[in-house]
Short mmCIF file of C-alpha atoms in Angstrom, two decimals:
data_model
loop_
_atom_site.label_atom_id
_atom_site.label_comp_id
_atom_site.label_asym_id
_atom_site.label_seq_id
_atom_site.Cartn_x
_atom_site.Cartn_y
_atom_site.Cartn_z
CA MET A 76 107.92 104.74 108.12
CA ILE A 77 108.08 106.74 104.90
CA SER A 78 111.29 105.97 103.05
CA THR A 79 111.08 108.57 100.30
CA VAL A 80 109.34 111.78 99.40
CA LYS A 81 107.70 109.95 96.49
CA ASP A 82 106.19 107.42 98.89
CA LEU A 83 104.76 110.21 101.02
CA ALA A 84 103.37 111.96 97.95
CA ALA A 85 101.77 108.70 96.79
CA GLU A 86 100.12 108.12 100.15
CA ALA A 87 98.91 111.71 100.32
CA LEU A 88 97.40 111.59 96.84
CA PHE A 89 95.85 108.20 97.62
CA VAL A 90 93.95 109.60 100.63
CA SER A 91 92.92 112.78 98.82
CA CYS A 92 89.46 113.33 97.37
CA LEU A 93 90.75 113.54 93.79
CA GLN A 94 89.27 110.93 91.49
CA PRO A 95 90.68 109.51 88.26
CA SER A 96 87.43 110.43 86.50
CA GLU A 97 88.18 114.11 87.20
CA ASP A 98 91.34 113.93 85.07
CA PRO A 99 93.01 116.37 87.49
CA SER A 100 95.63 118.82 86.32
CA ARG A 101 99.22 118.71 87.58
CA VAL A 102 98.44 121.72 89.78
CA ALA A 103 95.39 119.99 91.28
CA VAL A 104 97.46 116.88 92.03
CA GLU A 105 100.21 118.92 93.69
CA GLU A 106 97.68 120.90 95.74
CA ALA A 107 95.93 117.72 96.87
CA ILE A 108 99.23 116.19 97.97
CA THR A 109 100.22 119.30 99.92
CA THR A 110 96.79 119.59 101.54
CA MET A 111 96.73 115.97 102.69
CA ILE A 112 100.27 116.12 104.11
CA LEU A 113 99.45 119.29 106.04
CA ARG A 114 96.11 117.89 107.21
CA HIS A 115 97.12 114.34 108.15
CA GLY A 116 100.92 114.26 108.31
CA SER A 117 102.93 111.32 107.04
CA ASP A 118 101.59 108.90 109.64
CA GLY A 119 97.98 109.86 108.95
CA CYS A 120 98.37 109.43 105.20
CA ALA A 121 100.00 106.02 105.70
CA ALA A 122 97.21 104.99 108.07
CA GLY A 123 94.57 105.99 105.51
CA VAL A 124 96.24 103.87 102.84
CA ALA A 125 96.53 100.90 105.20
CA THR A 126 92.87 101.18 106.15
CA GLU A 127 91.73 101.20 102.53
CA PHE A 128 93.93 98.23 101.63
CA GLY A 129 92.50 96.36 104.63
CA ASP A 130 88.86 97.28 103.97
CA HIS A 131 88.74 97.42 100.16
CA PRO A 132 91.88 95.81 98.70
CA ASP A 133 90.52 95.47 95.16
CA VAL A 134 89.61 99.16 94.93
CA ALA A 135 92.79 100.24 96.73
CA VAL A 136 95.01 98.47 94.21
CA ARG A 137 93.31 100.25 91.31
CA ARG A 138 93.58 103.60 93.08
CA MET A 139 97.28 103.11 93.86
CA ARG A 140 97.94 102.30 90.19
CA TRP A 141 96.26 105.58 89.26
CA VAL A 142 98.28 107.41 91.93
CA GLN A 143 101.54 106.02 90.55
CA THR A 144 100.58 107.06 87.01
CA GLU A 145 99.70 110.58 88.16
CA LEU A 146 102.95 110.95 90.08
CA ALA A 147 104.99 109.76 87.12
CA GLU A 148 103.36 112.44 84.98
CA VAL A 149 104.00 115.14 87.59
CA VAL A 150 107.65 114.15 87.85
CA MET A 151 108.04 114.13 84.06
CA MET A 152 106.52 117.59 83.79
CA ARG A 153 108.89 118.92 86.46
CA ALA A 154 112.03 117.35 85.05
CA PRO A 155 114.38 119.81 83.37
CA VAL A 156 114.80 119.46 79.66
CA LEU A 157 118.40 118.68 78.75
CA HIS A 158 119.72 119.71 75.37
#
């Protein structure tokens, strides 16, 4: 079960077609997340992640690291600036 919105976003980005080599923009990352959630739902995204970790754990770990880095950048760009 998804415990947070961030977890769902991570799983959705993980199962998307975006690649680190594309150096996707924040907008592209957000669109990919939305598309995957609408297409697969939370359970489908989680299943895709589980499958990849079962079939290709070495590649899946690298991809999840990239996903976490991308999400951290998206969150930073959305955070309000406090003065």
